[in-house]
mmCIF file of C-alpha atoms and ligand atoms in Angstrom:
data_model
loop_
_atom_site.group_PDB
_atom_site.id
_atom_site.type_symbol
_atom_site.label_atom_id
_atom_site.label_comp_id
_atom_site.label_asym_id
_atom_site.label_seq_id
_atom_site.Cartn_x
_atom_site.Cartn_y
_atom_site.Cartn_z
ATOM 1 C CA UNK A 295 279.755 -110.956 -81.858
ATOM 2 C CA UNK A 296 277.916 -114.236 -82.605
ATOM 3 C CA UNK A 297 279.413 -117.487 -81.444
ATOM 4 C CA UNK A 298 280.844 -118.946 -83.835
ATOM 5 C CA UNK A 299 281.244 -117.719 -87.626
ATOM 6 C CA UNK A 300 284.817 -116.007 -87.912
ATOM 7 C CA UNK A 301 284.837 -112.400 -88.987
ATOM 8 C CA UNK A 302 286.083 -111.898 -92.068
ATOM 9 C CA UNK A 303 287.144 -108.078 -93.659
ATOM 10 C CA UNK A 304 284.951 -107.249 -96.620
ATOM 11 C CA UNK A 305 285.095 -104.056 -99.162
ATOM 12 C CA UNK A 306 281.563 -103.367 -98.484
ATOM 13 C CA UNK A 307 282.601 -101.050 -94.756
ATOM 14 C CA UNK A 308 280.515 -103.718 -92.741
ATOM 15 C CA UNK A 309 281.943 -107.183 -92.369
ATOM 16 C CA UNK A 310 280.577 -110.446 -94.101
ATOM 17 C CA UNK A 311 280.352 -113.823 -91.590
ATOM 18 C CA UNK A 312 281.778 -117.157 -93.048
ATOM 19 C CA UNK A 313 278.765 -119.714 -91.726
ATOM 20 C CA UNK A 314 281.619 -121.870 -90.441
ATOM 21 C CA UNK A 315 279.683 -125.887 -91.252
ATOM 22 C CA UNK A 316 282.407 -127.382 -89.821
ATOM 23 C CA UNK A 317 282.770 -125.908 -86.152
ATOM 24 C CA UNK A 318 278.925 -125.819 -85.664
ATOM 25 C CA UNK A 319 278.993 -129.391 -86.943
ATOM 26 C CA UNK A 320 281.343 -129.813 -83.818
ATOM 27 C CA UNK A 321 279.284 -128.654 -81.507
ATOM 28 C CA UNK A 322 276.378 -130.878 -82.847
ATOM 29 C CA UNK A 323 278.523 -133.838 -82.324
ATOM 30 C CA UNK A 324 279.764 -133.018 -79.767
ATOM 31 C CA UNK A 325 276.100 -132.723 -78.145
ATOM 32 C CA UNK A 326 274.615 -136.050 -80.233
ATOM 33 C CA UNK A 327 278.029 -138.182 -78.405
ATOM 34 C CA UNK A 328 277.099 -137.338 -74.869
ATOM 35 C CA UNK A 329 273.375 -138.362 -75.575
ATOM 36 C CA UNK A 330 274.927 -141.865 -76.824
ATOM 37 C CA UNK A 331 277.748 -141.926 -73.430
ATOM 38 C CA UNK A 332 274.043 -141.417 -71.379
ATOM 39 C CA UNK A 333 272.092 -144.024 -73.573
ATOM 40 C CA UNK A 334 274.774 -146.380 -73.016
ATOM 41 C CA UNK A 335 275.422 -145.985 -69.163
ATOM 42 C CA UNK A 336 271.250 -146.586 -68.721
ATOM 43 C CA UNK A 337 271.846 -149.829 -70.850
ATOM 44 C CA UNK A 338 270.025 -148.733 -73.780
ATOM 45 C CA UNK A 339 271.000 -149.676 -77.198
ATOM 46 C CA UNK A 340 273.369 -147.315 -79.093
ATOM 47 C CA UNK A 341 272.055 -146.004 -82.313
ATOM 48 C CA UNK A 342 273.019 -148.393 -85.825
ATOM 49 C CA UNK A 343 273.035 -146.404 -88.780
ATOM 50 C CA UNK A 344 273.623 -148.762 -92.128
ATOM 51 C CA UNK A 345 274.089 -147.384 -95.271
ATOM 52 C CA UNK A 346 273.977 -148.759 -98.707
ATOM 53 C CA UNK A 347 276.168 -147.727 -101.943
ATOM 54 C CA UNK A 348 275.404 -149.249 -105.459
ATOM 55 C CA UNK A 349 278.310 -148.917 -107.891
ATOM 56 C CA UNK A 350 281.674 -146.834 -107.864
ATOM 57 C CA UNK A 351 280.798 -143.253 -108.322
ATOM 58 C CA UNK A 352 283.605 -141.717 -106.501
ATOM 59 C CA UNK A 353 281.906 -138.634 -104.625
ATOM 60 C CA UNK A 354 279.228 -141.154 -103.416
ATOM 61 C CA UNK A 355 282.068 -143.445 -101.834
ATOM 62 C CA UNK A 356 283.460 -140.218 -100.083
ATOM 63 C CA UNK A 357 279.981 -139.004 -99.007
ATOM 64 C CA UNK A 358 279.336 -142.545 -97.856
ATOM 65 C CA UNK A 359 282.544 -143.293 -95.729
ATOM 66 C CA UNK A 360 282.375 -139.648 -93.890
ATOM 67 C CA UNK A 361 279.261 -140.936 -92.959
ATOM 68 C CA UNK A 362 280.292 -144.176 -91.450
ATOM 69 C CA UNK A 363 283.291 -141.965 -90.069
ATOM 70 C CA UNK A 364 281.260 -140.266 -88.290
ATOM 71 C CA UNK A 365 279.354 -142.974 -86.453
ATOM 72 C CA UNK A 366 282.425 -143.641 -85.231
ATOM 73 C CA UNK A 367 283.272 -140.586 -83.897
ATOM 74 C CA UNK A 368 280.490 -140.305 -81.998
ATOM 75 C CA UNK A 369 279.843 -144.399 -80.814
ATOM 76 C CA UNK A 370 277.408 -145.295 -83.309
ATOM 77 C CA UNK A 371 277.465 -148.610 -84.408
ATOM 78 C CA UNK A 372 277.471 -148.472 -88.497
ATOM 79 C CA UNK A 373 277.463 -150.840 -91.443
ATOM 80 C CA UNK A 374 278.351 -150.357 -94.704
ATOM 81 C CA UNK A 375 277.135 -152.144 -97.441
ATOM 82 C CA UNK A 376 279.197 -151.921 -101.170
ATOM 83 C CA UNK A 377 277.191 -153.388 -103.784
ATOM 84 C CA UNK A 378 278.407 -153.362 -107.388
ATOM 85 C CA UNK A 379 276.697 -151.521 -110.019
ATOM 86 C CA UNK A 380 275.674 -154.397 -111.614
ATOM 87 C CA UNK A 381 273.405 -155.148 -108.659
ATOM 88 C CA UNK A 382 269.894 -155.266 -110.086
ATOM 89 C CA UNK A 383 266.964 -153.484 -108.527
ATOM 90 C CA UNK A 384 265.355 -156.918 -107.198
ATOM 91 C CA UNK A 385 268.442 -157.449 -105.520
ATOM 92 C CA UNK A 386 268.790 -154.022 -104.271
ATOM 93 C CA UNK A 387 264.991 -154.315 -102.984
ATOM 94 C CA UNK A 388 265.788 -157.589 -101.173
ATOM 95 C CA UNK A 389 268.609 -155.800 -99.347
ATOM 96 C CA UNK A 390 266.158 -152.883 -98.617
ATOM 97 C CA UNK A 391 263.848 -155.345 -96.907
ATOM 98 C CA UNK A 392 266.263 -156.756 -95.118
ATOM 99 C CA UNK A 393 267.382 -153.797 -93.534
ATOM 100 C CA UNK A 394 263.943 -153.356 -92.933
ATOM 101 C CA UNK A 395 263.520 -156.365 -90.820
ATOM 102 C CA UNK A 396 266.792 -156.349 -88.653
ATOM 103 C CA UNK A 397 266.263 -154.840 -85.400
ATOM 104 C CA UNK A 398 269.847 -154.394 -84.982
ATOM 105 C CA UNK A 399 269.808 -151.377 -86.981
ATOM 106 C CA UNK A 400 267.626 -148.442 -86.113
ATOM 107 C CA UNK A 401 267.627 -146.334 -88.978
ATOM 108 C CA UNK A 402 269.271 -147.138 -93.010
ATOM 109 C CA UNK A 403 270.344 -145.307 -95.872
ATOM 110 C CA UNK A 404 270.675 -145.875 -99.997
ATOM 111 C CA UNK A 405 272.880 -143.314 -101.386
ATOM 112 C CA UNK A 406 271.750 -141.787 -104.744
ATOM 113 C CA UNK A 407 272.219 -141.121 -107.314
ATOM 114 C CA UNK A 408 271.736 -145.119 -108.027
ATOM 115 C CA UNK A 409 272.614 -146.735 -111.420
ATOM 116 C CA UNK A 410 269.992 -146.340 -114.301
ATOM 117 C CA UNK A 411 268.577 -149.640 -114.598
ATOM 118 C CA UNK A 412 267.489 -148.852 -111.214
ATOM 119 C CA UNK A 413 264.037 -147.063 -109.654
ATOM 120 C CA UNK A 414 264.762 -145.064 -107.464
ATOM 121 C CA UNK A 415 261.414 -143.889 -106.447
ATOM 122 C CA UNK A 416 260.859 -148.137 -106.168
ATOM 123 C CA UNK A 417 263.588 -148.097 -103.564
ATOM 124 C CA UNK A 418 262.897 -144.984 -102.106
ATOM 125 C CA UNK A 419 259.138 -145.824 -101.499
ATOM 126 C CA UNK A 420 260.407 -149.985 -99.871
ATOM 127 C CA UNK A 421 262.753 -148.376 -96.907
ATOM 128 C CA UNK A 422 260.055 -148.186 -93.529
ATOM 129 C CA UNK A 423 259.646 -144.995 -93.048
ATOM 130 C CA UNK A 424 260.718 -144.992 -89.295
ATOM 131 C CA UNK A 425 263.782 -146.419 -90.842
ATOM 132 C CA UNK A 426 263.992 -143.960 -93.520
ATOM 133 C CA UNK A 427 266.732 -141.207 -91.847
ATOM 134 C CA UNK A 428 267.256 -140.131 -94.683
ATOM 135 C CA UNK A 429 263.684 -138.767 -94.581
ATOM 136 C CA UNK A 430 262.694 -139.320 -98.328
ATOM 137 C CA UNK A 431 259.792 -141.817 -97.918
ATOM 138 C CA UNK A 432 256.834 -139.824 -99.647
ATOM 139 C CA UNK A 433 255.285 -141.117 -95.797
ATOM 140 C CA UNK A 434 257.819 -138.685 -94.271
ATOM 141 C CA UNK A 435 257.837 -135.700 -96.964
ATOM 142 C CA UNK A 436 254.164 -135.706 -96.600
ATOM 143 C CA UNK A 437 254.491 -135.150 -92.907
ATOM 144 C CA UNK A 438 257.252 -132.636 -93.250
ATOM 145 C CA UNK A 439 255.421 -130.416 -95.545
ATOM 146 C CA UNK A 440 252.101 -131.123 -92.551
ATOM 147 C CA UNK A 441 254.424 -129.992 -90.117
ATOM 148 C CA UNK A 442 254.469 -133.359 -88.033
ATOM 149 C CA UNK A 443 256.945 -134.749 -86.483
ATOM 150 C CA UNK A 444 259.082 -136.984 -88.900
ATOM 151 C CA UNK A 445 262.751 -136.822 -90.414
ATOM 152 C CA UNK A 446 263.533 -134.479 -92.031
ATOM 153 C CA UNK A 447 266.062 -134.631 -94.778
ATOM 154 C CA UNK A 448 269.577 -134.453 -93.532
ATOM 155 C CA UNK A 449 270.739 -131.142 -95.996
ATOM 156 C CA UNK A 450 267.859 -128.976 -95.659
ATOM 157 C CA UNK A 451 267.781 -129.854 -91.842
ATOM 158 C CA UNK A 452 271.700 -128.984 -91.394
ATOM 159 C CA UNK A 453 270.934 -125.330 -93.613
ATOM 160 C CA UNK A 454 268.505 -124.782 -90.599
ATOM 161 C CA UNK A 455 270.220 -125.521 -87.829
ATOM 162 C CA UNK A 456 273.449 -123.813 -89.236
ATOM 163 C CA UNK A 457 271.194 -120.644 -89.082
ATOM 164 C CA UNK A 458 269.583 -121.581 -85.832
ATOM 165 C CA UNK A 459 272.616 -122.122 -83.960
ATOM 166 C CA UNK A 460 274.957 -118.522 -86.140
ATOM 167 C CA UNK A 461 271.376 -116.567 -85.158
ATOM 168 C CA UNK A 462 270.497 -115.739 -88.718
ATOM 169 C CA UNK A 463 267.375 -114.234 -88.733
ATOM 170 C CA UNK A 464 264.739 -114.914 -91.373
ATOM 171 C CA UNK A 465 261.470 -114.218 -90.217
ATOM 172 C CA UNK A 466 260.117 -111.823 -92.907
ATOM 173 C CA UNK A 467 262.652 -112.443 -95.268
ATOM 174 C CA UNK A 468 262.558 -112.634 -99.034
ATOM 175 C CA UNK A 469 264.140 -116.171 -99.380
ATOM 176 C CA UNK A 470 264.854 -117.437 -102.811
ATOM 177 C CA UNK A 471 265.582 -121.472 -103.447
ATOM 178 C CA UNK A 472 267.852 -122.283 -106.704
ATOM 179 C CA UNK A 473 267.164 -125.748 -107.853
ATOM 180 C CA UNK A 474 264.108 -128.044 -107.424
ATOM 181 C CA UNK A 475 265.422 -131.474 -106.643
ATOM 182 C CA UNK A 476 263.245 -133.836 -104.004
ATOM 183 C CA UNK A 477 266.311 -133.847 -101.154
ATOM 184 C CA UNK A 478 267.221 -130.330 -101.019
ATOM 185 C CA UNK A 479 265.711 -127.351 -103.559
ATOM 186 C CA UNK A 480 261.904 -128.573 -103.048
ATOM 187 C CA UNK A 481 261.847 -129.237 -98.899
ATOM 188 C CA UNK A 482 264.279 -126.466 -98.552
ATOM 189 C CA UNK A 483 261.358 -124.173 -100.080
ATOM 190 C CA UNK A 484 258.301 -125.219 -98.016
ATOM 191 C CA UNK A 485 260.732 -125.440 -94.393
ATOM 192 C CA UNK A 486 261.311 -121.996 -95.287
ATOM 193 C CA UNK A 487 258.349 -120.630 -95.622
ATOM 194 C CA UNK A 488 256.760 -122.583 -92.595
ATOM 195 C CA UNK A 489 255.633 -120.830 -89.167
ATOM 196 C CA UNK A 490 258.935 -120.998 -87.621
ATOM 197 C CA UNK A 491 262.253 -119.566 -87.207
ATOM 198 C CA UNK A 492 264.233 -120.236 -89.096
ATOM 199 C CA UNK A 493 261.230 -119.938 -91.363
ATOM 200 C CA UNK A 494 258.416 -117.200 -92.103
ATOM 201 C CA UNK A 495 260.414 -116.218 -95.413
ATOM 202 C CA UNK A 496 258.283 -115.197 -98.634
ATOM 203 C CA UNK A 497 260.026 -117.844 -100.366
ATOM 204 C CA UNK A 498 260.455 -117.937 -104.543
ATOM 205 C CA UNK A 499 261.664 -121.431 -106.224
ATOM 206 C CA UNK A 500 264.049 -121.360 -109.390
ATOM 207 C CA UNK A 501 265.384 -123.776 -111.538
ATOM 208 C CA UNK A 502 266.361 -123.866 -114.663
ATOM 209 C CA UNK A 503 263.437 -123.279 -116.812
ATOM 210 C CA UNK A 504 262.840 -119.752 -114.661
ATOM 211 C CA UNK A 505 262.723 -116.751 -117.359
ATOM 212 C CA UNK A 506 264.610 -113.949 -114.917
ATOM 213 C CA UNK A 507 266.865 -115.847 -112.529
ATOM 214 C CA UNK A 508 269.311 -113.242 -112.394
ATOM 215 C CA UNK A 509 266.611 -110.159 -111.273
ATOM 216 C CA UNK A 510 264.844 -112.890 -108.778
ATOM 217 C CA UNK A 511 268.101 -114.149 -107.560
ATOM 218 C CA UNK A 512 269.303 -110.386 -106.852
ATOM 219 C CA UNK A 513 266.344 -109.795 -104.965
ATOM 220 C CA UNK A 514 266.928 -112.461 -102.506
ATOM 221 C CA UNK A 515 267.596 -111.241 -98.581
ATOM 222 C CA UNK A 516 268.561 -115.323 -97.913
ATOM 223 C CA UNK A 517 269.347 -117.008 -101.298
ATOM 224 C CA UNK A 518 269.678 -120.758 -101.277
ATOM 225 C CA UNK A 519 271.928 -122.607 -104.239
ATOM 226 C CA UNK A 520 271.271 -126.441 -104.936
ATOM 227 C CA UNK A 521 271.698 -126.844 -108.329
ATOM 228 C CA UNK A 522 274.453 -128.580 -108.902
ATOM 229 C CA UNK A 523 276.441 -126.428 -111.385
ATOM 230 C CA UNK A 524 279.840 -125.437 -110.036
ATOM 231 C CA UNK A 525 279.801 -121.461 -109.595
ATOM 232 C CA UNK A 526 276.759 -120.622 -111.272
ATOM 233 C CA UNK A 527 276.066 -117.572 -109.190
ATOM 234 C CA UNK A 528 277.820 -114.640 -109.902
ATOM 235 C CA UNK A 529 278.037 -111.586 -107.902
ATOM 236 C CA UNK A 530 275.157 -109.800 -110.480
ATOM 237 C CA UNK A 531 273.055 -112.130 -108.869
ATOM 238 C CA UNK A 532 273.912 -111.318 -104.991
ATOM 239 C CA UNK A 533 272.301 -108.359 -103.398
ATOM 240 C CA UNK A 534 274.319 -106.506 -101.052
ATOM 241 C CA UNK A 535 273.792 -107.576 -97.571
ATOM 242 C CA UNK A 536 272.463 -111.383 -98.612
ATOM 243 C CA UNK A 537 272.665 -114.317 -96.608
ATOM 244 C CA UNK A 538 274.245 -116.993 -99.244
ATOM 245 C CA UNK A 539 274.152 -120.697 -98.595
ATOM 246 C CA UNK A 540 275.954 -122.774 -101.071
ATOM 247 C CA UNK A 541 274.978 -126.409 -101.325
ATOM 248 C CA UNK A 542 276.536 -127.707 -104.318
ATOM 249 C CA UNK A 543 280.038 -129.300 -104.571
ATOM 250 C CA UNK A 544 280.486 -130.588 -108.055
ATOM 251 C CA UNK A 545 284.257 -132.066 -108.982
ATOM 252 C CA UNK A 546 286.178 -129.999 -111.572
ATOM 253 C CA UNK A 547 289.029 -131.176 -112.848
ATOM 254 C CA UNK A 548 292.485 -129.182 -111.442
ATOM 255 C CA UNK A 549 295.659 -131.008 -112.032
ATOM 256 C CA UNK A 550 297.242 -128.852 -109.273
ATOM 257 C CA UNK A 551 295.271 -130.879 -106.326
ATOM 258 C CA UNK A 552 296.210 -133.967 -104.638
ATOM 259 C CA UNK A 553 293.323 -135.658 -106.199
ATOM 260 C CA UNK A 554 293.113 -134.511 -109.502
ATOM 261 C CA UNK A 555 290.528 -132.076 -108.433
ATOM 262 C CA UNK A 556 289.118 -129.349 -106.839
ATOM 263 C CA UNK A 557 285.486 -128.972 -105.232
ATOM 264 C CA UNK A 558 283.922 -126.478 -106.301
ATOM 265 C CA UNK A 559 280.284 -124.439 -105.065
ATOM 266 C CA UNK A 560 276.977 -123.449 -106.524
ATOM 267 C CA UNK A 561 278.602 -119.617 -105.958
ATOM 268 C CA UNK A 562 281.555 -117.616 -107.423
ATOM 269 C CA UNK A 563 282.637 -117.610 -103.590
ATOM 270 C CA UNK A 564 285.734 -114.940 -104.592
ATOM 271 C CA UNK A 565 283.311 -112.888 -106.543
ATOM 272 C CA UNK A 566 280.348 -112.627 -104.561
ATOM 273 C CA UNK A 567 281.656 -112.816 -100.805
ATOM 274 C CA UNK A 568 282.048 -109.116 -100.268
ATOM 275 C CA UNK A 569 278.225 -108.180 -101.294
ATOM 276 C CA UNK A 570 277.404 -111.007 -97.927
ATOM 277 C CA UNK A 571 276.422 -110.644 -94.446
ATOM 278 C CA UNK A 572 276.945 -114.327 -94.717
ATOM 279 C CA UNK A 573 278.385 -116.567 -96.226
ATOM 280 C CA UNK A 574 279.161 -121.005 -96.562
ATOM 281 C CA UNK A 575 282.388 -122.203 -97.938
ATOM 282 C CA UNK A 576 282.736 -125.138 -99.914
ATOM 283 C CA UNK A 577 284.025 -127.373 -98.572
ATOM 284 C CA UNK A 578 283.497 -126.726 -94.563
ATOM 285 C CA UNK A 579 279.936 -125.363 -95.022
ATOM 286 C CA UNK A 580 276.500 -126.834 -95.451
ATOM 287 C CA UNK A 581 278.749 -130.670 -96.112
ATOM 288 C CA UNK A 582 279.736 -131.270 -92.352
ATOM 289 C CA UNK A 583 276.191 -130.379 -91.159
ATOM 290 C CA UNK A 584 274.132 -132.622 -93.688
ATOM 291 C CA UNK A 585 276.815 -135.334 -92.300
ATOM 292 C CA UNK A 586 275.440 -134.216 -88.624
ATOM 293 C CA UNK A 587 272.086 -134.003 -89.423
ATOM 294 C CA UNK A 588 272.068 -137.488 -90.848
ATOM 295 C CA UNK A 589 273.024 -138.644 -86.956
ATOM 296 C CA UNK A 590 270.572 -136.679 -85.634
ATOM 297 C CA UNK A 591 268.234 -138.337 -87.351
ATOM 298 C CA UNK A 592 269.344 -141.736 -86.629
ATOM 299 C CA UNK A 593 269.697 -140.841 -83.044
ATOM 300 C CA UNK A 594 265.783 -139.810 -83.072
ATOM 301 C CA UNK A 595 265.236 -143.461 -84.188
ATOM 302 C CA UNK A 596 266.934 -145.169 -81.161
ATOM 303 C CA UNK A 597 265.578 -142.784 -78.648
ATOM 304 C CA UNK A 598 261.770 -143.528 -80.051
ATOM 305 C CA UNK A 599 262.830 -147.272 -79.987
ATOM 306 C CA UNK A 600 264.236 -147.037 -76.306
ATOM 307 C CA UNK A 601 260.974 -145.238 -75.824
ATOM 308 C CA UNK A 602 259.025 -147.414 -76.924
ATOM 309 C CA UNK A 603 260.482 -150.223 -74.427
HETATM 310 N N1 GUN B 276 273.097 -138.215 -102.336
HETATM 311 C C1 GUN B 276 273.364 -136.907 -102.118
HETATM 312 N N2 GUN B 276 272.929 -136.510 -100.899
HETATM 313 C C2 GUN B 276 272.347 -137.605 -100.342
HETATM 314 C C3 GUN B 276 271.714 -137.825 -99.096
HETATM 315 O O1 GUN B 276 271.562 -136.932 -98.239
HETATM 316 N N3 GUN B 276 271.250 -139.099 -98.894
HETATM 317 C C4 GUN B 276 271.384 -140.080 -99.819
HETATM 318 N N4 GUN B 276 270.865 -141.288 -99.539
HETATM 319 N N5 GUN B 276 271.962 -139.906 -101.002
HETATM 320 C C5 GUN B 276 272.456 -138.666 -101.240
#
């Protein structure tokens, strides 16, 4: 048996593998907070993650504060900066540079989706890129898809290392990518297909203008979900045997929950779990290791910096 997904009883004779995010997310940490005990007992400086939040979208705020969480957890020093969403984008560029210029803090964050009245791409495109741990700097995604050494962006990053570290093989493998966004669909596409393992797929891209999405989808050995649309893949779409990795968690409304709502996958999970040799949940799945990934990153930015001393 593999380390660490559980085994879980399937219809299908075999057995199906829940990729299990959060307990290979522990084992990251756990890893990343004995590099910062070491960096601190040589007298180096700890890593500073900061991380900025325009407005009050509420699944931003919770991505946001399990971030800054986490620096805690594992002796990061982090700062988190609320702005309202009436902040305008001079003002958000003038934080931007600022972050730019304090040596304090090794490596910065702007959550997105940002307000409308607000570039993006502008803010995107004013972060440094050895700041940028986040890894969405056209600087950086030019030197991911080159193969150099950069940042990569934290969710495609944490779908690779979750395979890396379960020993999910995809050399040779049909891998199909739902959704085409800049942080996860479009990356996730050319990391899979590169000269590595994980990597060496054949690798299709759908979204939502593809003609047969069901036919390609079913023909996927690894199939890939990021677009955003709570259980949009149902178990037609699964072949039998497929590695499934569910990125999405969009909010639908369930009066029965604490909250006022549940969180719901790309992926009929109930319906299609059976036809998998693996599997994510949502929640505990690809979520805890785009979190970890995220501090890997910014941990790469303090070691270059020590480095560099
Ligand atoms: N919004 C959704 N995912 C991310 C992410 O990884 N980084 C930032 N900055 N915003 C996000």
């Amino acid at each position: 048996m593999r380390g660490f997904p559980l085994e879980v009883e399937s219809n299908i004779g075999d057995f199906m593998q829940i990729l299990d995010g959060r307990a290979t997310a522990a084992q990251l940490k756990k890893e990343i907070a004995d590099k910062v005990k070491k960096i601190q007992a040589a007298g180096g400086k700890v890593p500073h993650l900061a991380a900025v939040i325009v407005g009050d979208d509420g699944a931003s705020q919770t991505y946001v504060s399990n971030k800054v969480r986490t620096c805690e957890e594992l002796g990061f020093e982090s700062t988190l900066i609320a702005l309202p969403s009436s902040t305008s984008e001079a003002e958000l560029l003038a934080k931007v540079h600022e972050l730019n210029e304090n040596t304090e803090v090794d490596g910065f964050i702007v959550q997105v989706p940002l307000p409308d009245h607000i570039d993006e791409d502008k803010v995107t495109e004013a972060i440094k890129p050895e700041k940028d741990v986040d890894g969405f700097h056209p600087e950086n995604l030019g030197r991911m898809m080159l193969g150099l050494p950069t940042y990569i962006s934290a969710t495609p990053n944490g779908i690779l290392e979750l395979l890396r570290r379960n020993g999910v093989k995809t050399t040779g493998k049909h891998c199909v990518v739902v959704g085409r966004s800049n942080i996860v669909g479009t990356p996730m596409s050319i990391l899979m297909s590169r000269n590595a393992e994980p990597g060496n797929c054949t690798v299709t891209l759908v979204h939502s203008r593809t003609a047969n999405m069901q036919e390609v989808c079913a023909s996927a050995d690894i199939l890939i979900v990021a677009i955003g649309k709570a259980e949009f893949v149902s178990a037609d779409m699964v072949k039998e045997g497929a590695v499934v990795i569910d990125v999405g968690t969009t909010r639908v409304p369930d009066e029965s929950k604490p909250k006022g709502f549940a969180l719901k996958g790309d992926v009929d999970f109930e319906a299609v779990k059976d036809k998998c040799s693996f599997i994510t949940p949502v929640p505990g799945g690809v979520g805890p290791m785009t979190i970890v990934s995220l501090m890997q990153n910014t941990l790469r930015a303090v070691e270059r910096k020590n480095k560099k001393k």
